[in-house]
């Protein structure tokens, strides 16, 4: 086995030092009754060559192989990833490092994550950002817990029904064993969260609204902030498409107290939904209530600039039972990926990419409406929108996938049963006009 | 043989924005083939203030940063409780295949058979390795797996008709365990380990009552010792209607030796990034699958994967499920790497890995026990725990020794954990370190202990070779500066 360096001689010499007759005797403290009698029943070990054959066979059974057109988003987006992003991230000093508890030999990870925190606060208009979480959905659940734990009297969190369905489900799962309750704010006929319905709710510790929402529509976060202020509760802004903030006003502009979002668009592959990048940001006031890691700037004993993990007193390894969260790992390498992506795109690039996403999505919507799809909402969107499909589209969509490896839209009926034949389309900078025209022609 | 640690050509590098110049951009823009469509200006704002750099600026910046980091590929990383073994490069090749990396999670079962099959088979393989009938891959990290497992225990008690209020947690458990239990509304009750560093069944029996939902046991525990009385402890907890949670983070020591699912443990999480060789990435992403006994299968998170007539599909119709733990199906990219590792190792390879991990740890324990204080002088599993008692007379601490190891070219072991040992110095070599490298490590520790007696200031001022010296962590926490 090529990962195991021990020669027979090594083993003999080492056993002589430990005083064991053979390798089996090393496990003398395990009672015989506890030991496996039969050994593991696993497939025979594969050579690297055979592994390649087997894995490519599996990979080729997925849609993503070959020339593939992805007009789906819904929380996982098809964006161009500049070559320098995977190139730099696969440097083993980043990839094979541990959590930077020993700062003197982790300055690369630490400065990179500090820069990530800085760029995320610029993108979202917030005071502080953590060093990342598992994904957008778990970040939202953590934000709900922050609001609920902070509130002295309220035990409900109001969550827009237009927040990503999976993010709502995760939040519900997290709250399930507690006294806390999640209530949903209905949508209005324009595909926006019904602010009037929120006004009628009481006992609320926080209000969570996604913009652009799951149907692609841009919400007026300002009106939710006003209601949140009246109710003296926190506004949690969420999102699934980080690049939208290259163009749209940031959640900070509207006075969001907390932001929970998915950062996969910032240089990460879709990878069948994970790992992505959970983003969690807040106002300075909430700094000591935010779960997860922070990197802070400091100096060394010679007065040189350096970085360390900080504010660890909130964490499990110091207070154990009293920790505000059980988080230990984050998605550090993906945070670093986002840092490289944001540094490469920069102020100019992120704006242009965002604009191009919007341009393509508007074009796609127009050609599909011309081809007989019905536009449902008239409001503004970023790169996703909902259309009602003409009869027979479900079969056509499957045919397009089989014939052209083209995946057109995510059906909404399983998420919103009152939306049969409605699809959520997404166009990013990777989609060509040719592919969009082909789709329009095929569905006509 | 010379010590591996030495200084190289280390560059200074400013923060990104200090290099920024108006108008630079490091990415090329795809040509637009559609008309421009402007959003209502009321909705937009100026572009976010990201730094402006050329492609080479970015490449140099992050290349220089990487040179300030230590990774498993740089040298030995003997972190106790964290299993920093070699990360095979072929795993990266597998995860980067376009059919995996570009797969959209909502493409539909029909167009995702490869991904579904991989996940289904990985569940089977992990089930066999741990001895459980079912596994979920959804949890995104070990602690997320703990939370998933505790939610399952909570849901099971709810289904029995009576919720309980407490969880027993030994002092040798992982640090996240109490927090995971607390998130489910349980009160964590600390259980003291016995004089041998393992659980005393009598102590568990006294603490276990019908208000207690169960126990969370890390096995092998964080002292690197096997919980010899595990079966008896499980029987005691079950007799009072509780469940046993197994923290399987240390599974690296016992693959092919024991199957926890056959010893009375009801729920167990694994850390794919520890036991199954996927990179730690400077803090993640990890992956924390959870295995359960038959009775708990209905409570697993959704979606689940099923196989019918050779076709794989997701199912969500599980009335007793705890719900969803991840936006999609967990950290699929990490699963691909772990799957590749298991296929490459096979049953014999995995067992051999555990044997050699345990051999390496015992070899270090025996070789250093006359140099450093060893509080539990017993056969250990994959890690061993020393203290700084033998150097205290020179006013040298565990932290001083750890920092001095950096000058010798080794990442320090885990320090001041587990809490059950004062000033712990916890070494886990893993199976991928050779005898030669381990001998160098032992030599370095011995040299440092000699220095402690002859020149303690050398340790107090360490490290001297890395780019920065000891950092002011107290100042950083007192006046947090979290962005530039």
PDB file of N, CA and C in Angstrom, chain A residues 244-301:
ATOM      1  N   UNK A 244     -25.008  38.621  -7.027  1.00  0.00           N
ATOM      2  CA  UNK A 244     -26.029  39.669  -7.161  1.00  0.00           C
ATOM      3  C   UNK A 244     -25.566  40.952  -6.486  1.00  0.00           C
ATOM      4  N   UNK A 245     -24.722  40.799  -5.452  1.00  0.00           N
ATOM      5  CA  UNK A 245     -24.281  41.982  -4.711  1.00  0.00           C
ATOM      6  C   UNK A 245     -23.203  42.765  -5.442  1.00  0.00           C
ATOM      7  N   UNK A 246     -22.786  42.281  -6.606  1.00  0.00           N
ATOM      8  CA  UNK A 246     -21.924  43.096  -7.463  1.00  0.00           C
ATOM      9  C   UNK A 246     -22.705  44.224  -8.098  1.00  0.00           C
ATOM     10  N   UNK A 247     -24.021  44.084  -8.071  1.00  0.00           N
ATOM     11  CA  UNK A 247     -24.887  45.037  -8.754  1.00  0.00           C
ATOM     12  C   UNK A 247     -25.892  45.676  -7.783  1.00  0.00           C
ATOM     13  N   UNK A 248     -26.501  44.844  -6.973  1.00  0.00           N
ATOM     14  CA  UNK A 248     -27.591  45.336  -6.119  1.00  0.00           C
ATOM     15  C   UNK A 248     -27.056  46.066  -4.888  1.00  0.00           C
ATOM     16  N   UNK A 249     -27.900  46.896  -4.331  1.00  0.00           N
ATOM     17  CA  UNK A 249     -27.600  47.513  -3.032  1.00  0.00           C
ATOM     18  C   UNK A 249     -27.369  46.407  -2.003  1.00  0.00           C
ATOM     19  N   UNK A 250     -26.436  46.628  -1.128  1.00  0.00           N
ATOM     20  CA  UNK A 250     -26.080  45.568  -0.171  1.00  0.00           C
ATOM     21  C   UNK A 250     -27.111  45.501   0.952  1.00  0.00           C
ATOM     22  N   UNK A 251     -27.188  44.359   1.643  1.00  0.00           N
ATOM     23  CA  UNK A 251     -28.094  44.244   2.801  1.00  0.00           C
ATOM     24  C   UNK A 251     -27.772  45.305   3.866  1.00  0.00           C
ATOM     25  N   UNK A 252     -26.494  45.651   3.991  1.00  0.00           N
ATOM     26  CA  UNK A 252     -26.103  46.681   4.948  1.00  0.00           C
ATOM     27  C   UNK A 252     -26.739  48.024   4.663  1.00  0.00           C
ATOM     28  N   UNK A 253     -26.924  48.357   3.388  1.00  0.00           N
ATOM     29  CA  UNK A 253     -27.582  49.619   2.991  1.00  0.00           C
ATOM     30  C   UNK A 253     -28.973  49.743   3.589  1.00  0.00           C
ATOM     31  N   UNK A 254     -29.621  48.581   3.778  1.00  0.00           N
ATOM     32  CA  UNK A 254     -31.001  48.597   4.280  1.00  0.00           C
ATOM     33  C   UNK A 254     -31.057  48.397   5.789  1.00  0.00           C
ATOM     34  N   UNK A 255     -29.888  48.329   6.412  1.00  0.00           N
ATOM     35  CA  UNK A 255     -29.872  48.206   7.863  1.00  0.00           C
ATOM     36  C   UNK A 255     -30.037  46.799   8.381  1.00  0.00           C
ATOM     37  N   UNK A 256     -29.695  45.789   7.559  1.00  0.00           N
ATOM     38  CA  UNK A 256     -29.785  44.400   8.050  1.00  0.00           C
ATOM     39  C   UNK A 256     -28.901  44.243   9.283  1.00  0.00           C
ATOM     40  N   UNK A 257     -29.402  43.485  10.268  1.00  0.00           N
ATOM     41  CA  UNK A 257     -28.597  43.218  11.468  1.00  0.00           C
ATOM     42  C   UNK A 257     -27.699  42.014  11.265  1.00  0.00           C
ATOM     43  N   UNK A 258     -28.221  41.050  10.525  1.00  0.00           N
ATOM     44  CA  UNK A 258     -27.478  39.821  10.249  1.00  0.00           C
ATOM     45  C   UNK A 258     -27.663  39.468   8.777  1.00  0.00           C
ATOM     46  N   UNK A 259     -26.659  38.831   8.197  1.00  0.00           N
ATOM     47  CA  UNK A 259     -26.791  38.347   6.828  1.00  0.00           C
ATOM     48  C   UNK A 259     -26.336  36.896   6.796  1.00  0.00           C
ATOM     49  N   UNK A 260     -27.139  36.039   6.148  1.00  0.00           N
ATOM     50  CA  UNK A 260     -26.769  34.626   5.971  1.00  0.00           C
ATOM     51  C   UNK A 260     -26.892  34.318   4.491  1.00  0.00           C
ATOM     52  N   UNK A 261     -25.825  33.843   3.894  1.00  0.00           N
ATOM     53  CA  UNK A 261     -25.920  33.588   2.457  1.00  0.00           C
ATOM     54  C   UNK A 261     -25.027  32.469   1.999  1.00  0.00           C
ATOM     55  N   UNK A 262     -25.206  32.121   0.729  1.00  0.00           N
ATOM     56  CA  UNK A 262     -24.403  31.073   0.101  1.00  0.00           C
ATOM     57  C   UNK A 262     -23.397  31.749  -0.825  1.00  0.00           C
ATOM     58  N   UNK A 263     -22.123  31.371  -0.690  1.00  0.00           N
ATOM     59  CA  UNK A 263     -21.065  32.005  -1.476  1.00  0.00           C
ATOM     60  C   UNK A 263     -20.503  31.142  -2.587  1.00  0.00           C
ATOM     61  N   UNK A 264     -21.196  30.052  -2.952  1.00  0.00           N
ATOM     62  CA  UNK A 264     -20.648  29.120  -3.961  1.00  0.00           C
ATOM     63  C   UNK A 264     -20.285  29.825  -5.264  1.00  0.00           C
ATOM     64  N   UNK A 265     -21.033  30.869  -5.611  1.00  0.00           N
ATOM     65  CA  UNK A 265     -20.775  31.573  -6.874  1.00  0.00           C
ATOM     66  C   UNK A 265     -19.392  32.212  -6.937  1.00  0.00           C
ATOM     67  N   UNK A 266     -18.743  32.384  -5.791  1.00  0.00           N
ATOM     68  CA  UNK A 266     -17.456  33.090  -5.761  1.00  0.00           C
ATOM     69  C   UNK A 266     -16.294  32.117  -5.995  1.00  0.00           C
ATOM     70  N   UNK A 267     -16.332  31.434  -7.120  1.00  0.00           N
ATOM     71  CA  UNK A 267     -15.181  30.621  -7.517  1.00  0.00           C
ATOM     72  C   UNK A 267     -15.243  29.146  -7.182  1.00  0.00           C
ATOM     73  N   UNK A 268     -16.404  28.675  -6.671  1.00  0.00           N
ATOM     74  CA  UNK A 268     -16.501  27.256  -6.313  1.00  0.00           C
ATOM     75  C   UNK A 268     -17.296  26.466  -7.337  1.00  0.00           C
ATOM     76  N   UNK A 269     -16.892  25.206  -7.521  1.00  0.00           N
ATOM     77  CA  UNK A 269     -17.658  24.334  -8.410  1.00  0.00           C
ATOM     78  C   UNK A 269     -18.982  23.990  -7.735  1.00  0.00           C
ATOM     79  N   UNK A 270     -19.934  23.527  -8.553  1.00  0.00           N
ATOM     80  CA  UNK A 270     -21.244  23.164  -7.981  1.00  0.00           C
ATOM     81  C   UNK A 270     -21.136  21.879  -7.176  1.00  0.00           C
ATOM     82  N   UNK A 271     -20.334  20.931  -7.697  1.00  0.00           N
ATOM     83  CA  UNK A 271     -20.012  19.713  -6.943  1.00  0.00           C
ATOM     84  C   UNK A 271     -21.242  19.056  -6.305  1.00  0.00           C
ATOM     85  N   UNK A 272     -22.305  18.960  -7.085  1.00  0.00           N
ATOM     86  CA  UNK A 272     -23.545  18.307  -6.662  1.00  0.00           C
ATOM     87  C   UNK A 272     -24.068  18.887  -5.338  1.00  0.00           C
ATOM     88  N   UNK A 273     -23.797  20.177  -5.158  1.00  0.00           N
ATOM     89  CA  UNK A 273     -24.388  20.865  -4.003  1.00  0.00           C
ATOM     90  C   UNK A 273     -23.486  21.012  -2.794  1.00  0.00           C
ATOM     91  N   UNK A 274     -22.247  20.539  -2.866  1.00  0.00           N
ATOM     92  CA  UNK A 274     -21.394  20.754  -1.700  1.00  0.00           C
ATOM     93  C   UNK A 274     -20.005  20.181  -1.857  1.00  0.00           C
ATOM     94  N   UNK A 275     -19.007  20.719  -1.193  1.00  0.00           N
ATOM     95  CA  UNK A 275     -19.113  21.846  -0.280  1.00  0.00           C
ATOM     96  C   UNK A 275     -19.220  23.190  -1.003  1.00  0.00           C
ATOM     97  N   UNK A 276     -20.066  24.038  -0.457  1.00  0.00           N
ATOM     98  CA  UNK A 276     -20.147  25.417  -0.895  1.00  0.00           C
ATOM     99  C   UNK A 276     -19.537  26.291   0.187  1.00  0.00           C
ATOM    100  N   UNK A 277     -20.161  27.433   0.412  1.00  0.00           N
ATOM    101  CA  UNK A 277     -19.576  28.381   1.358  1.00  0.00           C
ATOM    102  C   UNK A 277     -20.691  29.119   2.089  1.00  0.00           C
ATOM    103  N   UNK A 278     -20.813  28.857   3.384  1.00  0.00           N
ATOM    104  CA  UNK A 278     -21.794  29.599   4.171  1.00  0.00           C
ATOM    105  C   UNK A 278     -21.216  30.941   4.596  1.00  0.00           C
ATOM    106  N   UNK A 279     -21.937  32.001   4.315  1.00  0.00           N
ATOM    107  CA  UNK A 279     -21.482  33.343   4.688  1.00  0.00           C
ATOM    108  C   UNK A 279     -22.356  33.840   5.828  1.00  0.00           C
ATOM    109  N   UNK A 280     -21.726  34.407   6.850  1.00  0.00           N
ATOM    110  CA  UNK A 280     -22.491  34.950   7.965  1.00  0.00           C
ATOM    111  C   UNK A 280     -21.844  36.275   8.370  1.00  0.00           C
ATOM    112  N   UNK A 281     -22.632  37.336   8.313  1.00  0.00           N
ATOM    113  CA  UNK A 281     -22.106  38.664   8.643  1.00  0.00           C
ATOM    114  C   UNK A 281     -23.080  39.362   9.569  1.00  0.00           C
ATOM    115  N   UNK A 282     -22.581  40.360  10.278  1.00  0.00           N
ATOM    116  CA  UNK A 282     -23.454  41.055  11.223  1.00  0.00           C
ATOM    117  C   UNK A 282     -22.963  42.462  11.521  1.00  0.00           C
ATOM    118  N   UNK A 283     -23.735  43.141  12.364  1.00  0.00           N
ATOM    119  CA  UNK A 283     -23.306  44.452  12.819  1.00  0.00           C
ATOM    120  C   UNK A 283     -22.315  44.265  13.969  1.00  0.00           C
ATOM    121  N   UNK A 284     -21.542  45.314  14.208  1.00  0.00           N
ATOM    122  CA  UNK A 284     -20.522  45.236  15.251  1.00  0.00           C
ATOM    123  C   UNK A 284     -21.141  44.902  16.618  1.00  0.00           C
ATOM    124  N   UNK A 285     -22.347  45.431  16.806  1.00  0.00           N
ATOM    125  CA  UNK A 285     -23.044  45.217  18.074  1.00  0.00           C
ATOM    126  C   UNK A 285     -23.224  43.733  18.398  1.00  0.00           C
ATOM    127  N   UNK A 286     -23.356  42.926  17.341  1.00  0.00           N
ATOM    128  CA  UNK A 286     -23.641  41.503  17.545  1.00  0.00           C
ATOM    129  C   UNK A 286     -22.381  40.632  17.560  1.00  0.00           C
ATOM    130  N   UNK A 287     -21.208  41.292  17.516  1.00  0.00           N
ATOM    131  CA  UNK A 287     -19.951  40.568  17.338  1.00  0.00           C
ATOM    132  C   UNK A 287     -19.805  39.365  18.269  1.00  0.00           C
ATOM    133  N   UNK A 288     -20.078  39.550  19.528  1.00  0.00           N
ATOM    134  CA  UNK A 288     -19.812  38.461  20.480  1.00  0.00           C
ATOM    135  C   UNK A 288     -20.909  37.402  20.510  1.00  0.00           C
ATOM    136  N   UNK A 289     -21.949  37.590  19.719  1.00  0.00           N
ATOM    137  CA  UNK A 289     -22.988  36.556  19.655  1.00  0.00           C
ATOM    138  C   UNK A 289     -22.878  35.703  18.395  1.00  0.00           C
ATOM    139  N   UNK A 290     -22.021  36.097  17.453  1.00  0.00           N
ATOM    140  CA  UNK A 290     -21.908  35.331  16.207  1.00  0.00           C
ATOM    141  C   UNK A 290     -21.131  34.032  16.437  1.00  0.00           C
ATOM    142  N   UNK A 291     -21.658  32.901  15.928  1.00  0.00           N
ATOM    143  CA  UNK A 291     -20.946  31.637  16.076  1.00  0.00           C
ATOM    144  C   UNK A 291     -19.849  31.507  15.022  1.00  0.00           C
ATOM    145  N   UNK A 292     -18.926  30.588  15.250  1.00  0.00           N
ATOM    146  CA  UNK A 292     -17.897  30.305  14.241  1.00  0.00           C
ATOM    147  C   UNK A 292     -16.628  31.082  14.487  1.00  0.00           C
ATOM    148  N   UNK A 293     -15.719  30.972  13.540  1.00  0.00           N
ATOM    149  CA  UNK A 293     -14.379  31.540  13.707  1.00  0.00           C
ATOM    150  C   UNK A 293     -14.271  32.978  13.231  1.00  0.00           C
ATOM    151  N   UNK A 294     -13.358  33.710  13.874  1.00  0.00           N
ATOM    152  CA  UNK A 294     -12.935  35.022  13.382  1.00  0.00           C
ATOM    153  C   UNK A 294     -11.415  35.058  13.334  1.00  0.00           C
ATOM    154  N   UNK A 295     -10.869  35.719  12.324  1.00  0.00           N
ATOM    155  CA  UNK A 295      -9.445  36.018  12.317  1.00  0.00           C
ATOM    156  C   UNK A 295      -9.293  37.501  12.647  1.00  0.00           C
ATOM    157  N   UNK A 296      -8.370  37.806  13.566  1.00  0.00           N
ATOM    158  CA  UNK A 296      -8.127  39.199  13.927  1.00  0.00           C
ATOM    159  C   UNK A 296      -6.675  39.568  13.683  1.00  0.00           C
ATOM    160  N   UNK A 297      -6.470  40.869  13.478  1.00  0.00           N
ATOM    161  CA  UNK A 297      -5.114  41.368  13.248  1.00  0.00           C
ATOM    162  C   UNK A 297      -4.468  41.719  14.581  1.00  0.00           C
ATOM    163  N   UNK A 298      -3.174  41.429  14.703  1.00  0.00           N
ATOM    164  CA  UNK A 298      -2.440  41.757  15.925  1.00  0.00           C
ATOM    165  C   UNK A 298      -0.967  41.963  15.576  1.00  0.00           C
ATOM    166  N   UNK A 299      -0.111  41.928  16.578  1.00  0.00           N
ATOM    167  CA  UNK A 299       1.326  42.075  16.319  1.00  0.00           C
ATOM    168  C   UNK A 299       2.078  40.955  17.028  1.00  0.00           C
ATOM    169  N   UNK A 300       3.304  40.669  16.541  1.00  0.00           N
ATOM    170  CA  UNK A 300       4.109  39.655  17.207  1.00  0.00           C
ATOM    171  C   UNK A 300       5.048  40.336  18.208  1.00  0.00           C
ATOM    172  N   UNK A 301       5.907  39.542  18.841  1.00  0.00           N
ATOM    173  CA  UNK A 301       6.737  40.092  19.911  1.00  0.00           C
ATOM    174  C   UNK A 301       7.762  41.109  19.385  1.00  0.00           C
TER     175      UNK A 301
END
